[in-house]
Coordinates of C-alpha atoms and ligand atoms in Angstrom, one line a residue:
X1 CA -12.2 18.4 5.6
X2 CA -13.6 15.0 7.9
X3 CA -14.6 13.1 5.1
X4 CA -16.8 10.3 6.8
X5 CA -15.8 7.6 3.9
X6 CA -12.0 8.0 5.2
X7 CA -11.0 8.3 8.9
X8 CA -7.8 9.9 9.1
X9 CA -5.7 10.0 12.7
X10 CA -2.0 10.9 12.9
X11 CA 0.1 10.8 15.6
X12 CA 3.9 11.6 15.5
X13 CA 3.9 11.7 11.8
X14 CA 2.3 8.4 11.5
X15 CA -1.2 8.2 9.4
X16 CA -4.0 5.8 10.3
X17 CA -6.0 5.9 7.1
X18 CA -9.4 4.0 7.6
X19 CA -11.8 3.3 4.9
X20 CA -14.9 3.5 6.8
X21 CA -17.9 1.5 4.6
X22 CA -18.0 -1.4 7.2
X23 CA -22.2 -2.1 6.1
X24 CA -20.5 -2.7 2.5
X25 CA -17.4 -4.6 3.7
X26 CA -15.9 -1.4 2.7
X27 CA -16.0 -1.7 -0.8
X28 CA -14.1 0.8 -2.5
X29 CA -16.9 3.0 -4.2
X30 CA -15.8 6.3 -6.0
X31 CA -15.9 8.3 -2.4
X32 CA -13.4 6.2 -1.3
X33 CA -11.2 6.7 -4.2
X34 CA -11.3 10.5 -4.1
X35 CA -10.8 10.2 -0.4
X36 CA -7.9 8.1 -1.4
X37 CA -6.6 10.4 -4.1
X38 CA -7.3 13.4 -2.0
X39 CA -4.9 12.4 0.8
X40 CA -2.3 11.1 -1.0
X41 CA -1.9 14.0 -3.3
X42 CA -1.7 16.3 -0.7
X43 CA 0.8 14.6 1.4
X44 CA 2.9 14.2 -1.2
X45 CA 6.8 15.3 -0.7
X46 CA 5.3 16.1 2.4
X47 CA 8.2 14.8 5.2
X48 CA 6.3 15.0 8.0
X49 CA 4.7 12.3 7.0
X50 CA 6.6 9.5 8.6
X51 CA 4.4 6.7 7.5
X52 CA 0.9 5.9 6.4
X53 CA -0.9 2.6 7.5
X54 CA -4.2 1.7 5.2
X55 CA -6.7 -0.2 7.5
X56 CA -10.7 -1.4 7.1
X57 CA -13.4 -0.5 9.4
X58 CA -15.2 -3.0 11.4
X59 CA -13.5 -6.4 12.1
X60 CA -14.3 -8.2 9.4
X61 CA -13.2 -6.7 6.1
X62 CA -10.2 -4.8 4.9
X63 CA -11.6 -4.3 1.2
X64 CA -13.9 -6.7 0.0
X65 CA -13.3 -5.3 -3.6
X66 CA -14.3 -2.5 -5.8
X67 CA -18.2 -2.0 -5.6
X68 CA -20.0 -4.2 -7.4
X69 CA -22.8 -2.2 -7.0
X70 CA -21.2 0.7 -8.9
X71 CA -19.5 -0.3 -11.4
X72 CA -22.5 -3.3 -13.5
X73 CA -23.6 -0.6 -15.4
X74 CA -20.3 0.6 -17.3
X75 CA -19.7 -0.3 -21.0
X76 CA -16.5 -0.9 -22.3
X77 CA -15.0 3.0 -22.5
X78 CA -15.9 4.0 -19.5
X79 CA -14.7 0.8 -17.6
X80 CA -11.7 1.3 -19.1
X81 CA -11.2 4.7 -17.9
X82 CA -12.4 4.0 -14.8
X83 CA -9.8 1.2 -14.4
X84 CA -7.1 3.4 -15.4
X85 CA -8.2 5.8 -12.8
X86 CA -7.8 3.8 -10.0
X87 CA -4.5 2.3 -11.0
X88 CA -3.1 5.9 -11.1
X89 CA -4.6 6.2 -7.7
X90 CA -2.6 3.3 -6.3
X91 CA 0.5 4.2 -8.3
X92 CA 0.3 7.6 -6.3
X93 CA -0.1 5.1 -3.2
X94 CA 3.1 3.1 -4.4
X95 CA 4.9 5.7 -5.0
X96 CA 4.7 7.5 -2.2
X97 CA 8.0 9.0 -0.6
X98 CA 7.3 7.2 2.7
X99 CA 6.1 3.7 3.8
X100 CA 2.6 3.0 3.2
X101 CA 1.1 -0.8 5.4
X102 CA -1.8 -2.1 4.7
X103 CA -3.2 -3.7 7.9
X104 CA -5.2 -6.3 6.2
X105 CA -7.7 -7.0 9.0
X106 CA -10.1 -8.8 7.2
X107 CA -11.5 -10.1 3.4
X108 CA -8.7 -8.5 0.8
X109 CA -10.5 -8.8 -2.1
X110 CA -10.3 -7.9 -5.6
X111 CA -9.8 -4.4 -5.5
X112 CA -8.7 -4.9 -1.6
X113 CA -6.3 -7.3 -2.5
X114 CA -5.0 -5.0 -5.2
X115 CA -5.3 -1.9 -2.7
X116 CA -3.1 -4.0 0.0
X117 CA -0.6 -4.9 -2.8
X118 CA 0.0 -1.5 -4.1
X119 CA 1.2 -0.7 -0.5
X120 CA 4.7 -1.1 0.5
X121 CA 4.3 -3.5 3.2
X122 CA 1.3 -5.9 4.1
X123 CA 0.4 -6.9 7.6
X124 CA -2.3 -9.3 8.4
X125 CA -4.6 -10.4 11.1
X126 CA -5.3 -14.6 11.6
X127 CA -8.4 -14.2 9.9
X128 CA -7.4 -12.1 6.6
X129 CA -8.5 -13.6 3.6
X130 CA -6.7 -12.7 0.1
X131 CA -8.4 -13.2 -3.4
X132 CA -9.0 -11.5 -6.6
X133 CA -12.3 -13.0 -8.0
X134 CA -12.4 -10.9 -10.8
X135 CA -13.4 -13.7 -12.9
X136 CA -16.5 -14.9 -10.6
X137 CA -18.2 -11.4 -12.3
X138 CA -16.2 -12.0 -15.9
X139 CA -14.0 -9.6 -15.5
X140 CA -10.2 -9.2 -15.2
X141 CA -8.7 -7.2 -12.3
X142 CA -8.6 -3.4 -12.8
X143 CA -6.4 -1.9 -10.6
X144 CA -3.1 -3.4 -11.0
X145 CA -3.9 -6.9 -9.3
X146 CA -2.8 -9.1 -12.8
X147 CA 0.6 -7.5 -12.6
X148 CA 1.2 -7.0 -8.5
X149 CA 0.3 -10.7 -7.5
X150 CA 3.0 -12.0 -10.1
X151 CA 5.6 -9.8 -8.9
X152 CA 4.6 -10.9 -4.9
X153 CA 4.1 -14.5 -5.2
X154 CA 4.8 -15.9 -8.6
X155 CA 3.0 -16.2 -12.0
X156 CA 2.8 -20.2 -10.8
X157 CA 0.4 -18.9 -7.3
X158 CA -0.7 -16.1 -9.1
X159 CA -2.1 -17.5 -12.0
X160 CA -3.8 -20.2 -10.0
X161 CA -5.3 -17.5 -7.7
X162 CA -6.5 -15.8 -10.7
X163 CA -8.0 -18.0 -12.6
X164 CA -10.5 -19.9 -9.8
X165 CA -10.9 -16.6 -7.8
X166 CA -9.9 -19.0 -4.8
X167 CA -9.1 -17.1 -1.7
X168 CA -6.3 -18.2 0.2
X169 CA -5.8 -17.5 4.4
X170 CA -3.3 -15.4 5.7
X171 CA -1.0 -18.2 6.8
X172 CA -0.5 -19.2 3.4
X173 CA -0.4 -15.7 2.2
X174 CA 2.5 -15.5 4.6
X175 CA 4.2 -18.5 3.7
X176 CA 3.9 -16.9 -0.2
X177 CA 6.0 -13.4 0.4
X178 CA 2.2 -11.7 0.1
X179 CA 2.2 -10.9 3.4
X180 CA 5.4 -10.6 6.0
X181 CA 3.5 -10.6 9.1
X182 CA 0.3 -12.3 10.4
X183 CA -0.6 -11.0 13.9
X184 CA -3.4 -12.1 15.7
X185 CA -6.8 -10.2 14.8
X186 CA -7.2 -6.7 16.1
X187 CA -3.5 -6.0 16.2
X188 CA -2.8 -5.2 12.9
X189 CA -2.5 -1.6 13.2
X190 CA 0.1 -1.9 16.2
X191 CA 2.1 -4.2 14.4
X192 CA 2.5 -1.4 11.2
X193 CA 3.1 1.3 13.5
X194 CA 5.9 -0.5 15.0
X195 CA 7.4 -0.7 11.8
X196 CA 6.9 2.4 10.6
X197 CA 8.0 3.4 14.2
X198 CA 11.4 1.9 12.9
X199 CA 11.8 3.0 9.9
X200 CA 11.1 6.7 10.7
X201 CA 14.5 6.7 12.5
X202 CA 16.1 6.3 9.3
X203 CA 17.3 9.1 6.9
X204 CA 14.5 10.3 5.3
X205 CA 15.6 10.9 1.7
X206 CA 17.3 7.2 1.7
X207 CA 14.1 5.9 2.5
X208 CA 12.1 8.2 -0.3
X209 CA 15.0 6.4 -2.9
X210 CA 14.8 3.2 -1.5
X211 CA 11.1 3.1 -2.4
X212 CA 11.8 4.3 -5.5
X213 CA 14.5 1.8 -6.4
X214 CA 12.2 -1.0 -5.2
X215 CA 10.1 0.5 -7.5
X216 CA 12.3 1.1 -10.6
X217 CA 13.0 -2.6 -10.4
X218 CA 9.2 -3.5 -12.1
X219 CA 9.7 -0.1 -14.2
X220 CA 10.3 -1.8 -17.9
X221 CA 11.6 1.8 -18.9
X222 CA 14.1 2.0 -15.8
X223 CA 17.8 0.6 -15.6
X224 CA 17.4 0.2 -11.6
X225 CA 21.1 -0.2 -11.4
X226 CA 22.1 3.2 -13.4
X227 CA 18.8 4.7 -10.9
X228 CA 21.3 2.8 -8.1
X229 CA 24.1 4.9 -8.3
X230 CA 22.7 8.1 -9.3
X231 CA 20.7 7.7 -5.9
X232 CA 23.7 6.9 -4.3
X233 CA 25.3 10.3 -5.5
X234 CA 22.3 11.8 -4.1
X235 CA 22.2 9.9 -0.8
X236 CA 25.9 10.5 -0.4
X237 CA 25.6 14.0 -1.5
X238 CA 22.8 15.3 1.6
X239 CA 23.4 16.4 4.8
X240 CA 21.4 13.4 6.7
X241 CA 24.3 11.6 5.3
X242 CA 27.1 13.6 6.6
X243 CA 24.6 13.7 10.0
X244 CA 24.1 10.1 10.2
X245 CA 28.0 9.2 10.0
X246 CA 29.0 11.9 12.4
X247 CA 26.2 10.4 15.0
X248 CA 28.0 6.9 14.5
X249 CA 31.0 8.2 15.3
X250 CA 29.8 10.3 18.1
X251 CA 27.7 7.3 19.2
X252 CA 24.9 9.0 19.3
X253 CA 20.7 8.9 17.7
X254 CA 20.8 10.4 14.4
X255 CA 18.6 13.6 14.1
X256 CA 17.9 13.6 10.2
X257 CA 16.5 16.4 8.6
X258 CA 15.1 15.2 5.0
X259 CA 18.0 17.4 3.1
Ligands
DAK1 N1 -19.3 -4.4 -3.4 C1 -20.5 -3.9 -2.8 N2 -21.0 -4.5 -1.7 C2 -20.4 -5.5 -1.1 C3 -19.2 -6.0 -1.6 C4 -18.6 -5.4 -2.8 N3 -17.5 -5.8 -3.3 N4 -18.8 -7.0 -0.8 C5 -19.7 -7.1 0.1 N5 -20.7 -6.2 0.0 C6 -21.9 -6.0 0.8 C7 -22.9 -7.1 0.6 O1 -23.7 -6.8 -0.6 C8 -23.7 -7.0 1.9 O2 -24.6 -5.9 1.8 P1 -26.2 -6.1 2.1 O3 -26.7 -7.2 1.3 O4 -26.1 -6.4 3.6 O5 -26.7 -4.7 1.8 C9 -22.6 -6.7 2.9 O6 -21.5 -6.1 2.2 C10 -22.2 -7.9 3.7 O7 -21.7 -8.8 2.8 P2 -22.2 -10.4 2.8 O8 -23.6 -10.5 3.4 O9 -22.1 -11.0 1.5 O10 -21.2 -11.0 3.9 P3 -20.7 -12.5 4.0 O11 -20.0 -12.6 5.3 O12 -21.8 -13.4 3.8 O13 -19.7 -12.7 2.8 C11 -17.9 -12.0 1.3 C12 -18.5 -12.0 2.7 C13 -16.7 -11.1 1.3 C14 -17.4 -13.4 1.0 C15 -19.0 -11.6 0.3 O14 -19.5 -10.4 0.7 C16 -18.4 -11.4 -1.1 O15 -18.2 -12.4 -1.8 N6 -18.3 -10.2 -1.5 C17 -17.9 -9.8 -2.9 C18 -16.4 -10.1 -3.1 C19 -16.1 -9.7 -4.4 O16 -16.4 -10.4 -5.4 N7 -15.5 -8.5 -4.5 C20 -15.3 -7.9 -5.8 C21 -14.1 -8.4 -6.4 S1 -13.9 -7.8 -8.0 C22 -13.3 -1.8 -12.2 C23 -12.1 -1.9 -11.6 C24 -11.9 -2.8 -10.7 C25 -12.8 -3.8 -10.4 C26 -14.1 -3.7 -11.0 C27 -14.3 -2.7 -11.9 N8 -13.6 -0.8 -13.2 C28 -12.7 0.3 -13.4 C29 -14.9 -0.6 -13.8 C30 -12.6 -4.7 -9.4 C31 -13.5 -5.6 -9.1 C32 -13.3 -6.3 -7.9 O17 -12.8 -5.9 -6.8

């Protein structure tokens, strides 16, 4: 069903996900979460989805954070669950069998910054702005951003950006490994689709295990190397393998078929 918090267009497998709040900066509020939820639990597994680009309404914002709004009147228990909720969200987000871009267009704040971090790839625009101010409202991030910015940038960066809530511009962002693009404003979303244009030319299942390798790499309870080879087996072991060395040979486009 059109859920007017969450614009969702598709074309050739590709998903334009837009939150759609742009009065609020599009502040993630609990609509937008179950919007969130909603989609990517359905699509799950689901290979006709080649790729799923995460955008912001309006030209200002991507996510200017969680809503502040919402969430001043929780006490300790329910902040808590509420936190773990929308990590579990984004885990569903980052562990998604294909690539997932956030075209940061905008303020990535807080919650936006975490949002764009639990994606796969981030592309910005000039004029995106990257922050967790957490501690500006005495609080500590809720949705993964303590944990994502160290693994992206550093605990050096990330502990500086943490601590004075200083945003930082897109250039730098680049120049840190938190971005890998910065395309002029407005052509954000073109510049995801081209890469998720790319990558939906490869073998399907490789690119489900890639991300999940990437993955396994941050997973404290994973040996990513034993995961390696036992995803090799699996790769190896698939028709779109046997496919995609008979179209080198035959010199030809691959046509892979996610088995
Ligand atoms: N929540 C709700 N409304 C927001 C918002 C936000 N995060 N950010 C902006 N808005 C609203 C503003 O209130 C304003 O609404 P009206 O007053 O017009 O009704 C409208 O968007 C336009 O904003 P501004 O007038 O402020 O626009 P400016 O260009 O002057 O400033 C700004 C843009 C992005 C610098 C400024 O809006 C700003 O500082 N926004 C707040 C940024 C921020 O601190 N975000 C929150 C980060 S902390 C939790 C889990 C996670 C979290 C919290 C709880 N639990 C599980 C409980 C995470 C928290 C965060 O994300």
């Amino acid at each position: 069903m059109d859920n007017p918090l969450l614009l969702i267009e598709q074309e050739n497998g590709i998903y334009i996900l837009t939150i759609n709040r742009p009065e609020a900066l599009n502040a993630l509020n609990k609509g937008v979460f179950d919007a969130l939820e909603a989609f990517f639990r359905e699509h799950s597994g689901n290979y006709d989805v080649k790729g799923v680009i995460i955008t912001g309404a309006g030209t200002k914002s991507f996510v200017a954070g969680a809503d502040i709004k919402e969430f001043s009147a929780l006490d300790t228990a329910g902040g808590s669950a509420l936190s773990k909720r929308g990590q579990d969200v984004f885990f569903m987000i980052e562990r998604f069998h294909a690539p997932v871009i956030a075209a940061v267009n905008g303020f990535a704040l807080g919650g936006g910054c975490e949002l764009a971090m639990s994606c796969h790839i981030r592309v910005a625009g000039t004029h995106a702005r990257f922050g967790q101010p957490e501690v500006n409202l005495g609080l500590v991030p809720g949705y993964g951003g303590s944990q994502r910015l160290i693994q992206l940038i550093g605990k050096g960066k990330a502990t500086e950006m943490l601590l004075t809530a200083d945003m930082i511009l897109a250039d730098e962002a680049l120049r840190l490994g938190l971005v890998t693009h910065v395309v002029e404003s407005g052509q954000e979303v073109a510049k995801a689709t081209e890469i998720l244009q790319k990558i939906a030319t490869k073998g399907p299942l490789a690119v489900q295990q890639t991300i999940q390798l990437i993955n396994a790499y941050f997973d404290k309870t994973v040996d990513g190397f034993k995961k390696e080879y036992e995803d090799f087996g699996l790769t190896i072991g698939s028709e779109d393998s046997k496919e995609g060395a008979a179209a080198f040979i035959e010199k030809r486009k691959a046509e892979f078929k996610a088995r």
